[in-house]
Coordinates of C-alpha atoms and ligand atoms in Angstrom, one line a residue:
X1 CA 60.7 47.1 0.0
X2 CA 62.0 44.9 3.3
X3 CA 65.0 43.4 3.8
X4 CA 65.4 40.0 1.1
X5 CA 66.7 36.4 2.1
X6 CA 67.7 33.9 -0.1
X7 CA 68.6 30.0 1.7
X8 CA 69.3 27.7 -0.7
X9 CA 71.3 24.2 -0.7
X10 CA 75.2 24.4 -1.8
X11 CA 75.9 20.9 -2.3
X12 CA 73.0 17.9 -3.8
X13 CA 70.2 19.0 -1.8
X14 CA 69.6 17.7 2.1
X15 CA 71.6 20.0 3.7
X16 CA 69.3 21.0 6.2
X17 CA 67.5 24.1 4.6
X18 CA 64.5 23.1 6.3
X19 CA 66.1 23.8 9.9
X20 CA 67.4 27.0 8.6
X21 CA 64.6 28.1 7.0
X22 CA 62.7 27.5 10.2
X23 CA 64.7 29.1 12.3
X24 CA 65.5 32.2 10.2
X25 CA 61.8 32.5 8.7
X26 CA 61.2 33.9 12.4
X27 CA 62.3 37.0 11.5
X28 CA 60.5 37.3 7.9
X29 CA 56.9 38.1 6.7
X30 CA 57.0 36.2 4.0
X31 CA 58.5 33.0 3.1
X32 CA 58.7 31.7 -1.0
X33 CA 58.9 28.6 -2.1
X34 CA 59.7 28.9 -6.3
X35 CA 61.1 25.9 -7.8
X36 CA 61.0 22.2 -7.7
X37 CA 57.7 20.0 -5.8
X38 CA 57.3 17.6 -3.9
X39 CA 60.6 15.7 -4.3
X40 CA 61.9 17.9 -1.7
X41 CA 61.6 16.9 2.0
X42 CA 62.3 19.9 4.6
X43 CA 62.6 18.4 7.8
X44 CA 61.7 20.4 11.0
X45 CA 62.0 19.7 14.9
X46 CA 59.9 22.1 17.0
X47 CA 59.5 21.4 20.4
X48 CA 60.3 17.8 19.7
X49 CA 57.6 17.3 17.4
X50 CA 58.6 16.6 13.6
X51 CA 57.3 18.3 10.5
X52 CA 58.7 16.8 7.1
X53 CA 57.6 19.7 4.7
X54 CA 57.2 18.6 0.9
X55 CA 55.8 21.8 -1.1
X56 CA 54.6 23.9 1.8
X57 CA 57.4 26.8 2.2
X58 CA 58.9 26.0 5.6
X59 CA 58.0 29.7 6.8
X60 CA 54.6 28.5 7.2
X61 CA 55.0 27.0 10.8
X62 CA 55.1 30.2 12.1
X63 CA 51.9 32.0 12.9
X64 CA 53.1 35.6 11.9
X65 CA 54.6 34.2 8.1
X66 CA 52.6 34.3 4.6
X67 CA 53.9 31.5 2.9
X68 CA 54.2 31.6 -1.2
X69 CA 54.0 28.8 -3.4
X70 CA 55.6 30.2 -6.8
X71 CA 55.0 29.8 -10.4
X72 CA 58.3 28.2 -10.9
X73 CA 56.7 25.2 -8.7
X74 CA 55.3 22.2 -9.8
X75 CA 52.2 21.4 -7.6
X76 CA 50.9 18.0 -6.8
X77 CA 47.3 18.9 -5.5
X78 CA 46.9 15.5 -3.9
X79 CA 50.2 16.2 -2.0
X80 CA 49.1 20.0 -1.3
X81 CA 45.7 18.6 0.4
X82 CA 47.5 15.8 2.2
X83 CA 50.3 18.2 3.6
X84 CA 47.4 21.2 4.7
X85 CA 45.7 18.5 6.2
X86 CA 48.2 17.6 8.5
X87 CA 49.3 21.4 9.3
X88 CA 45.5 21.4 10.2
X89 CA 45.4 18.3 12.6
X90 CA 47.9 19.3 14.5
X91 CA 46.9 22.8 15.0
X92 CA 48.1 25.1 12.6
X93 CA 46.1 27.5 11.5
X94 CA 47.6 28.7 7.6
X95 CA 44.0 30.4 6.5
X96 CA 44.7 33.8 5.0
X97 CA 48.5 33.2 4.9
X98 CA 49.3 31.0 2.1
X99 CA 49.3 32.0 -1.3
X100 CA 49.5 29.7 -4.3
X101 CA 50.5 31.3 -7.8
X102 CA 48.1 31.0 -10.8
X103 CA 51.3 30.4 -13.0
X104 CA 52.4 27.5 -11.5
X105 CA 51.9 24.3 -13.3
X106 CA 50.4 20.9 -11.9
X107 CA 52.0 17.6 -11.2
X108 CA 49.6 15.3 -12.4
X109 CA 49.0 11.2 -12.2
X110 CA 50.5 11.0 -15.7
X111 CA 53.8 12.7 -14.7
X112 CA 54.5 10.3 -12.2
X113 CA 53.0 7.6 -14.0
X114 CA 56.0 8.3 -16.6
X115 CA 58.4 9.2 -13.9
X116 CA 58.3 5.5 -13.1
X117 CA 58.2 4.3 -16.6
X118 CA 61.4 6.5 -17.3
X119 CA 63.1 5.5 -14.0
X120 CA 62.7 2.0 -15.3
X121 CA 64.8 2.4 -18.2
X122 CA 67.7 3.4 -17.4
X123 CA 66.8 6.1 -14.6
X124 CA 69.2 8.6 -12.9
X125 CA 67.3 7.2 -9.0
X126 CA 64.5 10.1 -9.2
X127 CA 62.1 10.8 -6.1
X128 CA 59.3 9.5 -8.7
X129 CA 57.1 12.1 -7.7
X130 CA 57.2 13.4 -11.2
X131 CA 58.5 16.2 -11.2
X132 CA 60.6 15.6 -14.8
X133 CA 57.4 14.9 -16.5
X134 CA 55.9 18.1 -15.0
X135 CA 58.5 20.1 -16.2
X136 CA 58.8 18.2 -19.8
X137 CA 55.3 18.8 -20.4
X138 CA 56.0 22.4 -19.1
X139 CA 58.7 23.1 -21.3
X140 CA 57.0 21.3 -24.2
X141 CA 54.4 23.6 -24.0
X142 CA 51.5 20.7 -23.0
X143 CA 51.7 21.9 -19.4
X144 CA 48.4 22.4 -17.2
X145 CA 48.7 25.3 -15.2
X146 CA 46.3 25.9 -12.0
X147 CA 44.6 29.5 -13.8
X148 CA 43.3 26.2 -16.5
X149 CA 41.2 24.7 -14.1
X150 CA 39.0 27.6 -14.0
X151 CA 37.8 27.0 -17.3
X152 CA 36.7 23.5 -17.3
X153 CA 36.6 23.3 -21.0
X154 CA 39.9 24.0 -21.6
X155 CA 41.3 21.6 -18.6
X156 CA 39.0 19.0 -20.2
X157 CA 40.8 20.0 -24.0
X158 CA 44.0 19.2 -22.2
X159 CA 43.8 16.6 -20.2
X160 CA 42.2 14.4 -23.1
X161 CA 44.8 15.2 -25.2
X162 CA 47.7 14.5 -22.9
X163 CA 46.2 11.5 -21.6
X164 CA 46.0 10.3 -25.0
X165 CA 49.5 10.8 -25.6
X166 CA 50.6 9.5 -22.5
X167 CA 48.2 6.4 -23.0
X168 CA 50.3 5.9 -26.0
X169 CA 53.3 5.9 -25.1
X170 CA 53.0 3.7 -22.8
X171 CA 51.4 0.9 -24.5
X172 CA 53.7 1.2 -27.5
X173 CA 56.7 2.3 -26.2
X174 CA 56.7 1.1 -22.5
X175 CA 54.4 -1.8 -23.4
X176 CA 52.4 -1.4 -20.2
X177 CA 49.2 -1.3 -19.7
X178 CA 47.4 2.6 -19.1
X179 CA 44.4 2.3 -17.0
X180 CA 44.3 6.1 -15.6
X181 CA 40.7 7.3 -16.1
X182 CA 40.2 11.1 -17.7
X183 CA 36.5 11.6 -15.9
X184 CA 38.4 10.2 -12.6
X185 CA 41.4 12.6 -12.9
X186 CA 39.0 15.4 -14.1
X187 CA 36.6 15.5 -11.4
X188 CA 39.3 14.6 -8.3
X189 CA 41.4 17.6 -9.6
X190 CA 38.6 19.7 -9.8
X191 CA 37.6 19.2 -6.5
X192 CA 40.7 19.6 -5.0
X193 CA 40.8 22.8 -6.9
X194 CA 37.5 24.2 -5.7
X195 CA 38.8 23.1 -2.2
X196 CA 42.3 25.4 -2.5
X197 CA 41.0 28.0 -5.1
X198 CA 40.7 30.7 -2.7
X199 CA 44.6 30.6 -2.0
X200 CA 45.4 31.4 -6.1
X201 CA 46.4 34.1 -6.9
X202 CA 49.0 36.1 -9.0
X203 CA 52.1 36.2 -6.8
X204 CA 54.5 38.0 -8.7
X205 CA 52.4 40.9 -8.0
X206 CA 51.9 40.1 -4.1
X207 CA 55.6 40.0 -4.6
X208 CA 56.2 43.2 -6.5
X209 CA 53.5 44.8 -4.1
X210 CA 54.7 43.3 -0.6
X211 CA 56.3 46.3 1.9
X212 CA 57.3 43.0 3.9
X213 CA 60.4 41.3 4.3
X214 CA 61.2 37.7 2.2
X215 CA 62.5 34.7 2.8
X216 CA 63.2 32.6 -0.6
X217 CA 63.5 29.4 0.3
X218 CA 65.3 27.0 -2.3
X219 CA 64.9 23.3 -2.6
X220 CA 67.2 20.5 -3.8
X221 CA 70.8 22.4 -4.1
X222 CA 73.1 23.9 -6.7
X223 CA 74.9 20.7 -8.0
X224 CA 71.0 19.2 -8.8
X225 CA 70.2 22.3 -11.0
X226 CA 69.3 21.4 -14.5
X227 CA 72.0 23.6 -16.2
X228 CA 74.4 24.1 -13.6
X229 CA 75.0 20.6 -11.3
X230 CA 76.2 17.3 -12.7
X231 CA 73.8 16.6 -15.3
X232 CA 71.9 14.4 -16.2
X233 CA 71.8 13.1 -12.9
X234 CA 69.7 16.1 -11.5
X235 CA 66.8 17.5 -10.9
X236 CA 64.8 19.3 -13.5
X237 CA 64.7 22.9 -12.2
X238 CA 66.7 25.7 -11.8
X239 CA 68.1 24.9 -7.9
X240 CA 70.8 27.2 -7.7
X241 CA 70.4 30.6 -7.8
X242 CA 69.9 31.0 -11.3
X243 CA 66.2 29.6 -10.9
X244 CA 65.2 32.9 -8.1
X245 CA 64.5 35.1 -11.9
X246 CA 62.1 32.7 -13.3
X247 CA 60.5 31.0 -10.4
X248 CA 58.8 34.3 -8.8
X249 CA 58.4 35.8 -12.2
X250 CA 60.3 38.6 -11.2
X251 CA 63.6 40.6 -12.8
X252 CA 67.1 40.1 -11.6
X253 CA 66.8 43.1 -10.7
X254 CA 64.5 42.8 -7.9
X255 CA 66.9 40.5 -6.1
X256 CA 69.9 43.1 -6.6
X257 CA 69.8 43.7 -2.9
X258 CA 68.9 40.6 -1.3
X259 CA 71.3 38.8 0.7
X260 CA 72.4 35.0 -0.4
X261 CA 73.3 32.0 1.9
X262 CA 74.5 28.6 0.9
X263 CA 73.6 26.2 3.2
X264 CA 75.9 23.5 3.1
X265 CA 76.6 19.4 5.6
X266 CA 80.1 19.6 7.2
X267 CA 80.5 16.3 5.0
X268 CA 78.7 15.3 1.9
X269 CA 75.3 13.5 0.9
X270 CA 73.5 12.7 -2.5
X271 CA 70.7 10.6 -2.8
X272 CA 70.0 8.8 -6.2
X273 CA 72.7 8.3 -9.0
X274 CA 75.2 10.1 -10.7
X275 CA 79.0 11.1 -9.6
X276 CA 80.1 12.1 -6.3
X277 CA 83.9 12.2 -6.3
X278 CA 84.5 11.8 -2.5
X279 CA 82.1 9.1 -1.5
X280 CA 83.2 6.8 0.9
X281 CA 82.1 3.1 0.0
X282 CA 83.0 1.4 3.3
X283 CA 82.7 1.5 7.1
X284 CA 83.5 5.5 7.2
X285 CA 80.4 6.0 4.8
X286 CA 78.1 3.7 6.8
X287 CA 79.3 5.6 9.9
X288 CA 78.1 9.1 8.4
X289 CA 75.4 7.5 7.3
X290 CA 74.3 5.9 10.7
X291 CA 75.6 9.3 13.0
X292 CA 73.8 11.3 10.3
X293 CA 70.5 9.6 10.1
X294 CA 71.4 9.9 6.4
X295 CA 67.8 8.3 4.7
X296 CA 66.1 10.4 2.6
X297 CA 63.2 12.5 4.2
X298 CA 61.0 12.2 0.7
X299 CA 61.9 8.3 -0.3
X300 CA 63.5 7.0 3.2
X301 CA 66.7 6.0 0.7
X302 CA 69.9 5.4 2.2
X303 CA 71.8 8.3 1.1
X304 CA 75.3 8.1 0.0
X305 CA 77.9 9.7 2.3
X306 CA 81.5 11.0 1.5
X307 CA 84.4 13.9 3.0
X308 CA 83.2 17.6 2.4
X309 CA 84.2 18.1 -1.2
X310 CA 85.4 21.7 -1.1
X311 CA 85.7 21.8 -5.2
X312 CA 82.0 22.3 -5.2
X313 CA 81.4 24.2 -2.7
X314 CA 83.8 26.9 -3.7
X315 CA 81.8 26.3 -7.3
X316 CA 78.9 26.2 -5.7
X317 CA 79.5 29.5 -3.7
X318 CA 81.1 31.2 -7.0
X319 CA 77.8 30.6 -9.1
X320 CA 75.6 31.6 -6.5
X321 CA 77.7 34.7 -5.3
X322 CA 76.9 33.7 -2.1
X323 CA 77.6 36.2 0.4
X324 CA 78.0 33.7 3.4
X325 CA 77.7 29.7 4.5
X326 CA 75.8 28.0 7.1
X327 CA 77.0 24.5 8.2
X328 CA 75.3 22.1 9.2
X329 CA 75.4 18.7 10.9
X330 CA 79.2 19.5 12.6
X331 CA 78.0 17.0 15.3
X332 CA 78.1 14.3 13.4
X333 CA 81.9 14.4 12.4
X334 CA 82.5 14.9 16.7
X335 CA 83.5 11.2 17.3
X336 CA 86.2 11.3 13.5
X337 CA 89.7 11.0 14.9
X338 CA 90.7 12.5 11.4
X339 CA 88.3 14.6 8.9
X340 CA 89.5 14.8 5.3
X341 CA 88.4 17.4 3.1
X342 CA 88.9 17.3 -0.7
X343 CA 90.8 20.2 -2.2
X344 CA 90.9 19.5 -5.9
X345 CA 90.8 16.7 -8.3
X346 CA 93.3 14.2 -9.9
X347 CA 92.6 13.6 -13.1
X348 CA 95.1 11.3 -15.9
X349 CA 97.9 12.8 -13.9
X350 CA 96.5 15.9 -14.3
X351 CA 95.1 17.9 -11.1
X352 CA 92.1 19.6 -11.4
X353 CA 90.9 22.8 -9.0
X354 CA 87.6 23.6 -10.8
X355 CA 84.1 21.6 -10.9
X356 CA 84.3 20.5 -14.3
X357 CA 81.1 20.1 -16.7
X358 CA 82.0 16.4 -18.0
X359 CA 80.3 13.9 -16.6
X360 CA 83.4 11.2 -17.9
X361 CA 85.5 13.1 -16.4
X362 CA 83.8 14.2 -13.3
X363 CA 82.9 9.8 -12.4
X364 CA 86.7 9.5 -13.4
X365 CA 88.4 11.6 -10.8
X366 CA 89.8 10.8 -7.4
X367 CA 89.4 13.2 -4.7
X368 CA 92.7 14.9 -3.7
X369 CA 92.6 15.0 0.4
X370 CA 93.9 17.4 3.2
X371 CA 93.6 15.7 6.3
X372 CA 92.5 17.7 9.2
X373 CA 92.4 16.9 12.6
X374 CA 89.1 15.8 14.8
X375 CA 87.7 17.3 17.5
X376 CA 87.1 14.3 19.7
X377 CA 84.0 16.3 21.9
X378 CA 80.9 16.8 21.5
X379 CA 79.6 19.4 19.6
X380 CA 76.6 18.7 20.1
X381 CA 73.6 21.5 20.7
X382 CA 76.4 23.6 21.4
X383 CA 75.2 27.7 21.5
X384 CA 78.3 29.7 22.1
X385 CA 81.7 29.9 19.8
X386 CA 83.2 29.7 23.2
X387 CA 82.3 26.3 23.5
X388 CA 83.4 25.3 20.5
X389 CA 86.3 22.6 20.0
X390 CA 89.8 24.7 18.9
X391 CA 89.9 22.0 16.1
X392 CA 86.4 22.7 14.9
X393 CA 86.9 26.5 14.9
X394 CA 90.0 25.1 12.8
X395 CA 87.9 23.2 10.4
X396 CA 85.6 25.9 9.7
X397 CA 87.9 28.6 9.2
X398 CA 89.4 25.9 6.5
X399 CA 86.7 25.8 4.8
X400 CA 86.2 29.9 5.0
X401 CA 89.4 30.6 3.4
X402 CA 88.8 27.5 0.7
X403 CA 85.6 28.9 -0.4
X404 CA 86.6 32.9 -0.1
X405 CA 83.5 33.4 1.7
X406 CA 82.3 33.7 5.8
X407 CA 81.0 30.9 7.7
X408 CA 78.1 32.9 9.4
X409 CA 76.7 29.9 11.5
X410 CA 76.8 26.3 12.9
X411 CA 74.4 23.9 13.3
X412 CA 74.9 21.5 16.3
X413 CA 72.0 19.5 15.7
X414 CA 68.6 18.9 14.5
X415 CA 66.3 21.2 17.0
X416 CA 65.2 24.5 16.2
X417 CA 67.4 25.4 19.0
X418 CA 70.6 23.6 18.3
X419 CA 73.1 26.5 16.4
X420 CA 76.0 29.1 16.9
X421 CA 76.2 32.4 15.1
X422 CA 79.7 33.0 14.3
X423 CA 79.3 36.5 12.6
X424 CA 77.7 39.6 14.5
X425 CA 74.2 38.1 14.4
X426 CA 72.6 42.0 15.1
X427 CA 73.5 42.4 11.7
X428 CA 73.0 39.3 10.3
X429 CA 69.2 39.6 11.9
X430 CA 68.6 42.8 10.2
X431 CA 69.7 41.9 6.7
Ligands
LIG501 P1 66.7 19.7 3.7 O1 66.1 19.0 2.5 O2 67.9 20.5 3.2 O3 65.8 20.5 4.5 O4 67.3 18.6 4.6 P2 66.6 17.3 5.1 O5 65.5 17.7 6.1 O6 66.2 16.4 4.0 O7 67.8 16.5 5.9 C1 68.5 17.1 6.9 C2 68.4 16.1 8.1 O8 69.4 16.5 9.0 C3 67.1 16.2 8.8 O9 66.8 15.0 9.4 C4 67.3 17.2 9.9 O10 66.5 17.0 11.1 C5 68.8 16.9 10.3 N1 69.6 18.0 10.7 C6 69.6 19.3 10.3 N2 70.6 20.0 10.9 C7 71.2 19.2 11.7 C8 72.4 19.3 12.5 O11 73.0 20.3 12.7 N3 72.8 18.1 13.2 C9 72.1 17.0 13.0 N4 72.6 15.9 13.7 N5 71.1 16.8 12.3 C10 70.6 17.9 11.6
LIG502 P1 65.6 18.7 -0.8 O1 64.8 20.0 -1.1 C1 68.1 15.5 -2.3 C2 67.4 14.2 -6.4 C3 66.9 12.8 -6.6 C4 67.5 12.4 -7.9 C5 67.4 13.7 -8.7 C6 66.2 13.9 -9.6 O2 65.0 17.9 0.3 O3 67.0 19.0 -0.6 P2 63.6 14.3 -9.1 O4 62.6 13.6 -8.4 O5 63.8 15.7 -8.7 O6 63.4 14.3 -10.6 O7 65.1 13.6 -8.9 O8 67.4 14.8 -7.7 N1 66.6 15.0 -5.5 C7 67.0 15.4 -4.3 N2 68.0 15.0 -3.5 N3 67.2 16.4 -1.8 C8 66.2 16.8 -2.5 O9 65.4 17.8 -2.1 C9 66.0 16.3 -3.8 N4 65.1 16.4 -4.8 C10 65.5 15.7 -5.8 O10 67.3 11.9 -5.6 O11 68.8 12.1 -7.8
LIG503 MG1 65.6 17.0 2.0

């Protein structure tokens, strides 16, 4: 077996995996995408042209790389066809190189039917692309996997059966009206089956049997992960490395040797409720915001921005074990005269240096700061550490010694192009 990659987001999602991926995918054979749907939006700009990638791996712009959809997805058909499409209109060719698993269980109208029904009462600000329903009906063992639709009896059994209990619920709990048709749903699911059913397969033995290298390509980040991030306000997967086990369908062990980065903003972002101790409210947050281009890539929310909170990060590299960070987005902090960075919590007079589980207490505590100082320069695209700003090397190695691990690389903007390897990249490009 090849060398093993994992990417995956260190903070609440947005980092800019999809960049990375991109760029690092280059060097794989395989890229995996294993949890999550089509709530996550993987932007990518290659030779100026943007690709927002939803459930596709990101791997798959390049020619050479097979891309894997996993069992621990959740796969919106409709949103598979419309995102093929578009690879196809605009040139790229995926036939014989992606590879969708017969595990993995399907989004359907009635998940995100009741992802909007839920959202209204009370919601925690999901993508509504429902994804929670997919995995509820997953986990409550009502779930319609893709290996169903080959049997048209069975699909039929159980799409009748959760259509009546969705039809239910929402007339006599939700009081709305339920007009999706069974027949309809049946037959347009069926045909984008037939359309897709060559690329099915079991992948956890393409996996197991792959002499390739792989690229596992996580979505959302660690603090969305269902057990792990601030719940409830997360997503409903495993997004931290804890979900790499069951969303390939393969043992710990096989990811004993692979090599783990966090990618992580040189500031924060969430998007959607729930506590995020160092957001900034006023004119500092609209200015990430603005330099950032911080609206969501699946929803085109504004996302909320705040300092780098470096109590997470450290969590979020101690749960992971990551062996290295990427950063991204240092541009946008170029024009901060001052750049805070929050080094623990204060909490009833008490200070507090690890993530804590509660959510009272985590939407109660205020950020304690260390000011740093700002660069003042454009950072900008920037290629070599020699051109680098003293007081950003200064930032980053603040963060380094914070978190306990290495900072292996910058990114200086949004173009493929647009980063700085700060470790020996010859053996960084051979992990
Ligand atoms: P992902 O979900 O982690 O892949 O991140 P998104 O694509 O949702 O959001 C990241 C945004 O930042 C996208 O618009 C990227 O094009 C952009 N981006 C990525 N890296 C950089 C960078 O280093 N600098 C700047 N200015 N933008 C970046
Ligand atoms: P990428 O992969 C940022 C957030 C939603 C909401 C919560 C639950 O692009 O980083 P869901 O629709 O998953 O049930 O929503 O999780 N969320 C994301 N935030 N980036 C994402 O993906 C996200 N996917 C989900 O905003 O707060
Ligand atoms: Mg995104």
């Amino acid at each position: 077996m090849d060398r093993k990659l994992v990417i995956l987001g260190a903070q609440w999602g947005d980092e800019g995996k999809g960049k990375i991926v991109d760029l690092l995918s280059e060097g794989y054979d395989v890229t995996v995408r294993y949890q999550g749907g089509s709530n996550a939006g993987h932007t990518v700009i290659v030779n100026g042209e943007k690709f927002i990638l939803h459930l596709l791996p990101t791997g798959i712009l390049h020619p050479h790389v097979v891309g894997v959809i996993a069992q621990g997805m959740v796969v919106d058909l409709e949103v598979l066809d419309r995102e093929l499409e578009n690879l196809k209109s605009k040139g790229i060719d995926y036939e014989g190189r992606l590879l969708i698993s017969d595990r993995a269980h399907l989004v359907m109208p009635y998940h995100k039917l009741l992802d909007k029904l839920f959202e209204r009462k009370g919601g925690i600000g999901t993508t509504l692309r429902g994804i929670g329903p997919a995995y509820m009906f997953k986990f409550g063992r009502k779930g319609i996997r893709l290996s169903d639709l080959d049997d048209e009896g069975r699909f039929r059994a159980l799409l009748e059966e959760n259509t009546a209990f969705v039809k239910d619920l929402c007339e006599k709990v939700f009081c709305e009206r339920y007009d999706l048709d069974v027949e309809e749903t049946l037959e347009r699911t069926l045909r984008l089956y037939e359309k897709y059913k060559a690329l099915v397969t079991d992948v956890s033995q393409y996996l197991l049997r792959s002499s390739g290298s792989i690229l596992f390509e996580g979505a959302q980040g660690t603090m969305l992960d269902v057990d792990m991030g601030t719940y409830p306000y997360v997503t409903s997967s495993n997004s931290s490395a804890l979900g790499l086990s069951n969303g390939t369908g393969l043992s710990p062990k096989f990811f004993s040797d692979a090599y783990l980065l966090g990618v992580a903003k040189a500031y924060t972002t969430r998007v959607g409720g729930g506590p995020f101790p160092t957001e900034l409210k006023g004119e500092e947050g609209n200015k990430l915001r603005d330099l950032g281009g911080e609206y969501g890539s699946t929803t085109g929310r504004p996302r909320r921005c705040g300092w780098l909170d470096l109590v997470a990060l450290r969590y979020a590299v101690q749960i992971n074990s990551f062996d290295g960070l990427i950063i991204t987005k240092l541009d946008v902090l170029d024009s901060f005269e001052e750049i805070k960075v929050c080094v623990a919590y204060e909490h009833g007079g008490e200070r507090i240096e690890h993530f804590p589980a509660s959510l009272k207490i985590l939407q109660e505590v205020r950020p304690v700061y260390r000011t740093l100082r700002g660069w003042l320069r454009s950072t900008k695209g920037i290629k070599e550490i020699k051109d680098l700003p003293p007081e950003a090397k200064d930032y980053i190695r603040f963060i380094e010694d914070f978190v306990g691990v290495p900072v292996i690389m910058l990114s200086t903007g949004p173009k493929r192009e647009e980063f700085v390897w700060l470790r020996d990249r010859i053996k960084v490009s051979s992990l």
